[in-house]
């Protein structure tokens, strides 16, 4: 990406690569969550649960009911009064508010309700479920009977009012009849009509009151427990799977979140494009890390092949230019040491090679070397006498920058992806430039296998490996042209005067004239103005 283009606030490609590189971390957190979930299921098992079913008959039930009556019953079941009544039946001193948290009601149909109760033991759960169901049935029938009694009382009150009106009409009729011939026939007929209506109304109210007094026997007889309380069987496999799955999901989510936040905050480049831009050098090769665990049984040969291939690439660059070369590691000391040994083995075919081990852990000295390869430490006299040497040092924090130029006139950086932050990569590039050590390229260690970004910079051709061929060809052309010029230059034979001048003795007794550095080399006659 060029400097003129706007940088994205969050680089999704870099974020995905960072998450992929942190896969061991978030897979570990997911596994830890799975183990913790299963441990919780074993150490803190779910309490025993008893289930019972109640059929509830409603006086005003109708086929068009949408479940409103059953939802009302569930709400009544979840009240403190109902919990207290159930606990009172079994003489349990538990608080009703605590007991409310241990049971729940569910309407299966318009007339069937399921009650689930948790207990400290199986017997406790069954006893609580039975007491709760009995308390609900008693409350439901009591409420139904109370409603019927209240309706009966209301009807009886209406009957008494109608009887009072009937007595008043009878008195009026008797008074009118006592007048004899002076009585009003129309008024009497109207009073008799009202009397007949009141008598019929009183009889109807009497019948309704009697019916209401009976109540709703179908509700009392029909509301009952249809499925006795029983402990619900618990599947251990299902329990462990549920708790383990929840723990796995939580661990995975936390691991991914932490990896994403750390990737954004720590600002450690992992892409080839970013590393080449921050170091100001192209990525010329990449090497995978040594596998750990069982994977090294089938990936060892691949790692050895990659290291040998990169060493051959560096060896070709070193043969084209006789200048000393140094390998500077940033988070990959062991890989740099192995590359140095492979590079020395390749260059030893042309003559003796001296490997200067300046790593803090002396990684190169621990590796076996063969043939014309000699491993020495920095400051050894053999370094000055070496015709070809390869220095191995570090550019990690704490590096003595003034000593890097002694390892080699040119440097190849061996950088582990995601090890150093952006600021340190800039520091390494700036310090090497101040020391006059050009960076030929970058060998990327442990790259992302799916990283396809371009790690090549198209400037700095004089230091890049791709410019080596052009530089070498130019040197060869200059050498050939100089040789041709020397061959075609005419021969100048010495003259007699030159011979006499060479044979004339030098008078060393004559004092030499002082030389004025500011005096002109040739005396000129001053110009006279006319």
Coordinates of C-alpha atoms in Angstrom, one line a residue:
X1 CA 0.0 0.0 0.0
X2 CA 1.5 3.4 -1.0
X3 CA 2.0 6.2 1.4
X4 CA -0.7 8.3 -0.3
X5 CA -3.5 5.8 0.3
X6 CA -5.5 6.0 3.5
X7 CA -4.7 3.3 6.0
X8 CA -7.8 1.4 7.2
X9 CA -8.8 1.7 10.9
X10 CA -8.9 -2.1 11.3
X11 CA -7.1 -4.3 8.8
X12 CA -9.3 -7.4 8.6
X13 CA -6.7 -9.4 6.8
X14 CA -4.1 -8.7 9.5
X15 CA -6.7 -9.5 12.2
X16 CA -7.6 -12.8 10.6
X17 CA -4.0 -13.8 10.3
X18 CA -3.3 -12.8 13.9
X19 CA -6.2 -14.9 15.1
X20 CA -5.0 -17.8 13.0
X21 CA -1.5 -17.5 14.5
X22 CA -3.1 -17.4 18.0
X23 CA -5.1 -20.5 17.3
X24 CA -3.2 -22.5 20.0
X25 CA -4.2 -19.9 22.6
X26 CA -7.9 -19.8 21.8
X27 CA -8.1 -23.5 21.3
X28 CA -6.5 -23.9 24.7
X29 CA -9.1 -21.6 26.3
X30 CA -11.9 -23.5 24.5
X31 CA -10.5 -26.8 25.8
X32 CA -10.2 -25.3 29.3
X33 CA -13.8 -24.1 29.1
X34 CA -14.9 -27.6 28.1
X35 CA -13.0 -29.2 31.0
X36 CA -14.4 -26.7 33.5
X37 CA -18.0 -27.2 32.2
X38 CA -17.7 -31.0 32.7
X39 CA -16.1 -30.5 36.1
X40 CA -19.0 -28.3 37.1
X41 CA -21.4 -31.0 36.0
X42 CA -19.6 -33.6 38.1
X43 CA -18.9 -31.5 41.2
X44 CA -22.1 -29.5 41.2
X45 CA -24.8 -31.8 39.9
X46 CA -28.3 -30.5 39.2
X47 CA -30.7 -31.0 42.1
X48 CA -33.4 -33.8 41.8
X49 CA -36.5 -32.6 40.0
X50 CA -40.0 -33.9 40.4
X51 CA -42.7 -33.4 37.7
X52 CA -46.5 -33.7 38.1
X53 CA -49.4 -32.9 35.8
X54 CA -52.8 -31.4 36.9
X55 CA -56.0 -31.2 34.9
X56 CA -57.8 -28.0 35.6
X57 CA -61.5 -27.5 34.9
X58 CA -62.8 -23.9 34.5
X59 CA -66.4 -23.0 35.1
X60 CA -66.4 -20.6 32.1
X61 CA -64.3 -22.7 29.9
X62 CA -65.0 -22.6 26.1
X63 CA -63.4 -24.1 23.0
X64 CA -62.6 -20.6 21.8
X65 CA -60.3 -19.9 24.7
X66 CA -56.8 -19.0 23.6
X67 CA -55.1 -20.2 26.8
X68 CA -55.9 -17.1 28.9
X69 CA -57.4 -19.1 31.7
X70 CA -54.4 -21.5 31.9
X71 CA -52.0 -18.6 31.9
X72 CA -54.0 -17.2 34.9
X73 CA -53.6 -20.5 36.7
X74 CA -49.9 -20.5 36.1
X75 CA -49.6 -17.0 37.5
X76 CA -51.7 -18.0 40.5
X77 CA -49.3 -21.0 41.1
X78 CA -46.3 -18.6 41.1
X79 CA -47.5 -16.5 44.1
X80 CA -46.1 -16.4 47.6
X81 CA -49.5 -17.4 49.1
X82 CA -49.5 -20.6 47.1
X83 CA -45.8 -21.4 48.0
X84 CA -46.6 -20.8 51.7
X85 CA -49.7 -23.0 51.5
X86 CA -47.7 -25.9 50.0
X87 CA -44.9 -25.6 52.6
X88 CA -47.5 -25.5 55.4
X89 CA -48.9 -28.8 54.2
X90 CA -45.6 -30.6 54.7
X91 CA -44.5 -28.5 57.7
X92 CA -41.4 -27.3 55.8
X93 CA -39.7 -24.2 57.5
X94 CA -38.3 -23.0 54.2
X95 CA -39.0 -19.5 53.1
X96 CA -41.8 -19.1 50.5
X97 CA -39.6 -16.6 48.5
X98 CA -36.8 -19.3 48.3
X99 CA -39.3 -22.0 47.4
X100 CA -40.7 -19.8 44.5
X101 CA -37.2 -20.1 42.9
X102 CA -37.4 -23.9 43.0
X103 CA -40.6 -24.6 41.0
X104 CA -42.3 -23.5 37.9
X105 CA -45.6 -24.1 36.1
X106 CA -46.2 -24.7 32.4
X107 CA -49.5 -24.8 30.5
X108 CA -49.4 -27.8 28.2
X109 CA -53.0 -27.3 26.9
X110 CA -56.0 -25.2 27.9
X111 CA -56.8 -27.6 30.8
X112 CA -53.5 -29.4 31.6
X113 CA -50.7 -27.8 33.6
X114 CA -47.3 -29.3 34.3
X115 CA -45.5 -28.5 37.6
X116 CA -41.8 -28.9 38.0
X117 CA -40.3 -28.8 41.5
X118 CA -36.6 -29.0 42.6
X119 CA -35.7 -30.5 46.0
X120 CA -32.7 -31.3 48.1
X121 CA -33.3 -35.0 47.6
X122 CA -35.7 -37.1 45.6
X123 CA -38.1 -37.6 48.4
X124 CA -38.1 -33.9 49.2
X125 CA -38.8 -33.0 45.5
X126 CA -41.7 -35.5 45.3
X127 CA -43.2 -34.3 48.6
X128 CA -43.0 -30.6 47.6
X129 CA -44.5 -31.4 44.2
X130 CA -47.4 -33.3 45.8
X131 CA -48.0 -30.5 48.4
X132 CA -47.9 -27.8 45.7
X133 CA -50.4 -29.7 43.5
X134 CA -52.8 -30.3 46.4
X135 CA -52.5 -26.6 47.4
X136 CA -53.3 -25.4 43.9
X137 CA -56.3 -27.8 43.6
X138 CA -57.7 -26.7 46.9
X139 CA -57.2 -23.1 46.1
X140 CA -58.8 -23.5 42.6
X141 CA -61.9 -25.3 44.0
X142 CA -62.2 -22.9 46.9
X143 CA -62.1 -19.9 44.5
X144 CA -64.7 -21.6 42.3
X145 CA -67.0 -22.4 45.3
X146 CA -66.6 -18.9 46.7
X147 CA -67.6 -17.5 43.3
X148 CA -70.7 -19.7 43.3
X149 CA -71.6 -18.6 46.8
X150 CA -71.2 -15.0 46.0
X151 CA -73.5 -15.4 43.0
X152 CA -76.1 -17.2 45.1
X153 CA -76.1 -14.4 47.6
X154 CA -76.5 -11.8 44.9
X155 CA -79.5 -13.7 43.5
X156 CA -81.1 -14.0 46.9
X157 CA -80.8 -10.3 47.5
X158 CA -82.5 -9.7 44.2
X159 CA -85.3 -12.1 45.2
X160 CA -85.8 -10.3 48.5
X161 CA -86.1 -6.9 46.7
X162 CA -88.6 -8.4 44.3
X163 CA -90.6 -9.8 47.2
X164 CA -90.6 -6.3 48.8
X165 CA -92.0 -4.8 45.6
X166 CA -94.6 -7.6 45.5
X167 CA -95.8 -6.8 49.0
X168 CA -96.1 -3.2 48.1
X169 CA -98.2 -4.0 45.1
X170 CA -100.4 -6.3 47.1
X171 CA -101.1 -3.4 49.6
X172 CA -102.0 -1.0 46.7
X173 CA -104.3 -3.6 45.2
X174 CA -106.0 -4.3 48.5
X175 CA -106.5 -0.5 49.1
X176 CA -108.1 -0.1 45.7
X177 CA -110.4 -3.1 46.1
X178 CA -111.6 -1.7 49.5
X179 CA -113.0 1.4 47.7
X180 CA -115.8 -0.8 46.3
X181 CA -117.7 0.8 43.4
X182 CA -115.4 3.8 43.5
X183 CA -112.3 1.6 42.6
X184 CA -110.4 2.2 39.4
X185 CA -110.6 -0.8 37.2
X186 CA -107.6 0.2 35.0
X187 CA -105.3 0.7 38.0
X188 CA -106.3 -2.6 39.4
X189 CA -105.6 -4.4 36.2
X190 CA -102.1 -2.7 36.0
X191 CA -101.3 -3.7 39.6
X192 CA -102.3 -7.3 38.9
X193 CA -100.1 -7.4 35.8
X194 CA -97.1 -6.1 37.8
X195 CA -97.8 -8.6 40.6
X196 CA -97.8 -11.5 38.2
X197 CA -94.5 -10.3 36.7
X198 CA -92.9 -10.1 40.1
X199 CA -94.1 -13.5 41.2
X200 CA -92.5 -15.0 38.0
X201 CA -89.3 -13.1 38.7
X202 CA -89.2 -14.2 42.3
X203 CA -89.6 -17.8 41.3
X204 CA -86.8 -17.5 38.7
X205 CA -84.4 -15.9 41.1
X206 CA -85.2 -18.5 43.7
X207 CA -84.3 -21.3 41.2
X208 CA -81.1 -19.5 40.1
X209 CA -80.0 -19.0 43.7
X210 CA -80.5 -22.6 44.5
X211 CA -78.4 -23.6 41.4
X212 CA -75.7 -21.1 42.3
X213 CA -75.7 -22.5 45.9
X214 CA -74.9 -25.9 44.6
X215 CA -71.7 -24.5 43.0
X216 CA -69.8 -26.3 40.2
X217 CA -69.5 -29.9 41.1
X218 CA -67.8 -30.7 37.7
X219 CA -65.0 -28.3 38.6
X220 CA -64.5 -29.8 42.0
X221 CA -64.6 -33.4 40.7
X222 CA -62.7 -32.7 37.5
X223 CA -59.7 -30.7 38.9
X224 CA -57.2 -33.3 40.0
X225 CA -53.7 -34.7 39.6
X226 CA -53.6 -36.8 36.5
X227 CA -49.9 -37.7 36.7
X228 CA -48.5 -38.4 40.1
X229 CA -45.3 -36.6 41.1
X230 CA -42.2 -38.5 40.0
X231 CA -38.5 -37.7 39.9
X232 CA -37.4 -36.8 36.4
X233 CA -34.6 -39.1 35.1
X234 CA -31.4 -37.2 34.4
X235 CA -29.1 -38.3 31.6
X236 CA -25.5 -37.9 32.6
X237 CA -24.3 -37.8 29.0
X238 CA -26.8 -35.0 28.2
X239 CA -25.8 -33.1 31.4
X240 CA -22.1 -33.4 30.7
X241 CA -22.7 -32.5 27.0
X242 CA -24.7 -29.4 27.9
X243 CA -22.4 -28.1 30.6
X244 CA -19.3 -28.9 28.5
X245 CA -20.8 -27.3 25.4
X246 CA -21.6 -24.1 27.3
X247 CA -18.1 -24.0 28.8
X248 CA -16.6 -24.7 25.3
X249 CA -18.5 -21.8 23.8
X250 CA -17.6 -19.4 26.6
X251 CA -13.9 -20.4 26.5
X252 CA -13.8 -20.1 22.7
X253 CA -15.5 -16.7 22.8
X254 CA -13.2 -15.3 25.5
X255 CA -10.1 -16.7 23.7
X256 CA -11.0 -15.1 20.4
X257 CA -11.9 -11.8 22.0
X258 CA -8.6 -11.6 23.9
X259 CA -6.6 -12.6 20.8
X260 CA -8.4 -10.0 18.7
X261 CA -7.9 -7.2 21.2
X262 CA -4.2 -8.1 21.8
X263 CA -3.6 -8.2 18.0
X264 CA -5.0 -4.7 17.6
X265 CA -3.2 -3.2 20.7
X266 CA 0.2 -4.8 20.5
X267 CA 0.7 -3.8 16.8
X268 CA 3.1 -6.6 15.8
X269 CA 3.3 -7.0 12.0
X270 CA 2.7 -10.5 10.7
X271 CA 2.1 -10.0 7.0
X272 CA 4.9 -10.0 4.5
X273 CA 3.8 -6.7 3.1
X274 CA 3.9 -4.9 6.5
X275 CA 7.3 -6.3 7.5
X276 CA 8.9 -5.3 4.2
X277 CA 7.5 -1.8 4.5
X278 CA 8.6 -1.2 8.1
X279 CA 12.2 -2.6 7.5
X280 CA 12.6 -1.0 4.1
X281 CA 13.7 -4.3 2.5
X282 CA 12.1 -7.1 0.5
X283 CA 11.2 -10.5 1.9
X284 CA 13.5 -12.8 -0.1
X285 CA 12.7 -16.1 1.6
X286 CA 10.6 -17.6 4.4
X287 CA 11.3 -20.5 6.7
X288 CA 8.9 -22.4 8.9
X289 CA 9.6 -23.1 12.5
X290 CA 10.5 -26.5 13.8
X291 CA 7.3 -28.5 14.6
X292 CA 6.7 -29.6 18.2
X293 CA 5.0 -32.7 19.4
X294 CA 4.1 -35.6 17.1
X295 CA 4.0 -33.3 14.0
X296 CA 7.8 -33.3 13.9
X297 CA 7.7 -36.9 12.8
X298 CA 6.4 -36.0 9.4
X299 CA 7.3 -32.3 9.1
X300 CA 11.0 -32.5 9.9
X301 CA 12.2 -33.2 6.4
X302 CA 10.2 -30.2 5.1
X303 CA 11.8 -27.9 7.6
X304 CA 15.3 -29.1 6.7
X305 CA 14.5 -28.7 3.0
X306 CA 13.3 -25.1 3.5
X307 CA 16.4 -24.2 5.5
X308 CA 18.8 -25.7 2.9
X309 CA 17.0 -23.9 0.1
X310 CA 17.2 -20.5 1.8
X311 CA 20.9 -21.1 2.5
X312 CA 21.6 -21.8 -1.2
X313 CA 19.8 -18.5 -2.1
X314 CA 22.0 -16.6 0.3
X315 CA 25.1 -18.4 -0.9
X316 CA 24.5 -17.4 -4.5
X317 CA 24.2 -13.8 -3.4
X318 CA 27.4 -14.0 -1.3
X319 CA 29.3 -15.6 -4.3
X320 CA 28.3 -12.7 -6.6
X321 CA 29.7 -10.1 -4.2
X322 CA 32.9 -10.8 -2.2
X323 CA 31.8 -8.5 0.6
X324 CA 31.3 -9.9 4.0
X325 CA 27.8 -10.9 4.9
X326 CA 26.0 -10.9 8.3
X327 CA 22.8 -12.6 9.5
X328 CA 21.0 -10.5 12.1
X329 CA 18.1 -12.2 13.9
X330 CA 15.0 -10.6 15.4
X331 CA 13.3 -13.3 17.5
X332 CA 14.8 -16.3 15.6
X333 CA 18.2 -17.0 17.0
X334 CA 18.2 -20.7 16.4
X335 CA 16.9 -20.3 12.8
X336 CA 19.6 -17.8 12.1
X337 CA 22.3 -20.1 13.5
X338 CA 21.1 -23.0 11.3
X339 CA 21.0 -20.8 8.2
X340 CA 24.6 -19.6 9.0
X341 CA 25.8 -23.2 9.2
X342 CA 24.1 -24.1 6.0
X343 CA 25.4 -21.0 4.3
X344 CA 29.0 -21.7 5.5
X345 CA 28.7 -25.3 4.3
X346 CA 27.7 -24.0 0.8
X347 CA 30.4 -21.4 0.6
X348 CA 33.0 -23.8 1.8
X349 CA 33.0 -25.4 -1.6
X350 CA 34.9 -22.3 -2.9
X351 CA 37.3 -22.0 0.0
X352 CA 37.6 -21.6 3.8
X353 CA 34.8 -19.8 5.6
X354 CA 34.8 -18.3 9.0
X355 CA 31.5 -18.0 11.0
X356 CA 31.5 -15.2 13.5
X357 CA 29.2 -16.2 16.4
X358 CA 28.0 -13.0 18.1
X359 CA 24.7 -14.4 19.3
X360 CA 24.0 -14.0 23.1
X361 CA 23.4 -17.7 23.5
X362 CA 26.2 -18.8 21.2
X363 CA 23.8 -20.8 19.1
X364 CA 26.2 -21.3 16.2
X365 CA 28.9 -22.8 18.4
X366 CA 26.5 -25.5 19.5
X367 CA 25.8 -26.8 16.0
X368 CA 28.2 -29.3 14.3
X369 CA 30.2 -27.9 11.4
X370 CA 32.2 -29.8 8.7
X371 CA 34.9 -29.2 6.2
X372 CA 36.5 -25.7 5.7
X373 CA 34.0 -24.0 8.1
X374 CA 35.4 -22.5 11.3
X375 CA 33.3 -21.0 14.1
X376 CA 34.9 -18.2 16.1
X377 CA 33.6 -15.5 18.4
X378 CA 33.6 -11.8 17.7
X379 CA 37.1 -10.3 18.3
X380 CA 39.0 -13.4 17.4
X381 CA 42.2 -12.8 15.3
X382 CA 41.0 -15.3 12.7
X383 CA 38.2 -12.8 11.8
X384 CA 40.7 -10.3 10.4
X385 CA 42.6 -13.0 8.4
X386 CA 39.5 -14.6 7.0
X387 CA 39.1 -14.3 3.2
X388 CA 35.3 -14.9 3.5
X389 CA 33.4 -14.6 6.7
X390 CA 29.7 -14.7 7.7
X391 CA 28.7 -13.0 10.9
X392 CA 25.7 -14.0 13.0
X393 CA 24.3 -11.5 15.4
X394 CA 21.1 -10.1 16.9
X395 CA 19.1 -7.0 16.3
X396 CA 16.8 -7.6 19.3
X397 CA 16.4 -5.0 22.0
X398 CA 19.7 -4.4 23.8
X399 CA 21.8 -4.7 20.7
X400 CA 25.1 -2.8 20.5
X401 CA 24.6 -1.1 17.1
X402 CA 28.2 0.0 16.6
X403 CA 29.3 -3.6 16.6
X404 CA 27.0 -4.7 13.8
X405 CA 29.2 -3.2 11.0
X406 CA 32.1 -5.5 12.2
X407 CA 30.0 -8.6 11.5
X408 CA 29.6 -7.8 7.8
X409 CA 29.4 -5.0 5.3
X410 CA 25.9 -6.2 4.3
X411 CA 23.1 -7.8 6.3
X412 CA 20.3 -10.2 5.9
X413 CA 17.6 -9.9 8.6
X414 CA 16.1 -13.1 10.0
X415 CA 12.8 -12.0 11.4
X416 CA 10.1 -14.0 13.2
X417 CA 6.7 -12.9 12.2
X418 CA 4.7 -11.2 15.0
X419 CA 7.7 -10.9 17.3
X420 CA 8.7 -7.3 17.2
X421 CA 6.4 -4.3 17.0
X422 CA 6.4 -1.6 14.4
X423 CA 8.4 0.8 16.4
X424 CA 11.3 -1.7 16.9
X425 CA 11.4 -2.6 13.2
X426 CA 11.7 1.1 12.4
X427 CA 14.5 1.4 14.9
X428 CA 16.4 -1.6 13.4
X429 CA 16.2 -0.1 9.9
X430 CA 17.3 3.3 11.0
X431 CA 20.2 2.1 13.1
X432 CA 21.5 -0.1 10.3
X433 CA 21.3 2.8 7.9
X434 CA 23.2 5.0 10.3
X435 CA 25.9 2.3 10.6
X436 CA 26.2 2.1 6.8
X437 CA 25.1 -1.5 6.6
X438 CA 22.6 -2.1 3.8
X439 CA 19.9 -4.7 4.2
X440 CA 19.9 -7.1 1.3
X441 CA 16.6 -8.7 2.3
X442 CA 14.5 -10.3 5.0
X443 CA 14.1 -14.0 5.7
X444 CA 10.7 -14.4 7.3
X445 CA 10.5 -17.1 10.0
X446 CA 7.2 -18.7 11.0
X447 CA 5.1 -16.9 8.3
X448 CA 1.4 -17.4 8.0
X449 CA 0.9 -20.3 5.4
X450 CA -2.0 -18.4 3.8
X451 CA -0.3 -15.1 3.5
X452 CA -0.2 -14.1 -0.1
X453 CA 0.7 -10.4 0.3
X454 CA 3.6 -8.9 -1.8
X455 CA 6.7 -8.5 0.3
X456 CA 8.8 -6.9 -2.4
X457 CA 9.8 -3.3 -2.4
X458 CA 10.3 -1.7 -5.8
X459 CA 12.9 0.9 -4.7
X460 CA 16.4 0.4 -3.5
X461 CA 17.6 -1.7 -6.4
X462 CA 21.3 -1.2 -5.4
X463 CA 20.8 -3.1 -2.2
X464 CA 18.1 -5.6 -3.2
X465 CA 19.1 -9.1 -4.3
X466 CA 17.3 -8.7 -7.6
X467 CA 19.8 -5.9 -8.4
X468 CA 22.8 -8.0 -7.8
X469 CA 22.8 -9.4 -11.3
X470 CA 22.7 -5.9 -12.8
X471 CA 25.5 -4.7 -10.5
X472 CA 27.7 -7.6 -11.3
X473 CA 27.1 -7.3 -15.0
X474 CA 27.9 -3.6 -14.9
X475 CA 31.2 -4.4 -13.0
X476 CA 32.1 -7.0 -15.6
X477 CA 31.3 -4.7 -18.5
X478 CA 33.5 -2.0 -16.9
X479 CA 36.3 -4.4 -16.4
X480 CA 36.1 -5.6 -20.0
X481 CA 36.0 -2.0 -21.3
X482 CA 39.0 -1.1 -19.2
X483 CA 40.9 -4.1 -20.5
X484 CA 40.1 -3.1 -24.1
X485 CA 41.3 0.4 -23.5
X486 CA 44.6 -0.8 -22.1
X487 CA 45.1 -3.1 -25.1
X488 CA 44.4 -0.4 -27.7
X489 CA 46.4 2.4 -26.1
X490 CA 49.5 3.4 -28.3
X491 CA 53.0 2.7 -27.0
X492 CA 55.0 5.8 -26.2
X493 CA 58.8 5.2 -26.7
X494 CA 61.1 7.3 -24.4
X495 CA 63.0 10.2 -26.1
X496 CA 66.6 11.1 -25.7
X497 CA 65.7 14.0 -23.4
X498 CA 63.7 11.7 -21.2
X499 CA 66.7 9.4 -21.0
X500 CA 69.1 12.2 -20.1
X501 CA 66.7 13.5 -17.5
X502 CA 66.5 10.1 -15.9
X503 CA 70.3 9.7 -15.9
X504 CA 71.0 13.3 -14.6
X505 CA 72.2 13.1 -11.0
X506 CA 70.1 14.9 -8.4
X507 CA 71.9 17.7 -6.5
X508 CA 70.8 17.2 -3.0
X509 CA 73.0 20.0 -1.5
X510 CA 70.9 22.7 -3.2
X511 CA 68.2 23.9 -0.8
X512 CA 64.7 23.5 -2.0
X513 CA 62.6 26.5 -2.5
X514 CA 59.7 27.0 -0.1
X515 CA 56.3 26.2 -1.7
X516 CA 53.4 28.5 -1.2
X517 CA 50.2 26.5 -1.3
X518 CA 48.2 29.6 -2.2
X519 CA 50.6 30.7 -5.0
X520 CA 49.5 30.1 -8.6
X521 CA 51.0 27.2 -10.4
X522 CA 52.0 29.4 -13.3
X523 CA 53.3 33.0 -13.4
X524 CA 51.3 35.2 -15.7
X525 CA 52.3 38.6 -16.9
X526 CA 50.0 41.2 -15.3
X527 CA 47.6 42.8 -17.7
X528 CA 48.2 46.6 -18.1
X529 CA 45.2 48.8 -18.4
X530 CA 45.3 51.2 -21.4

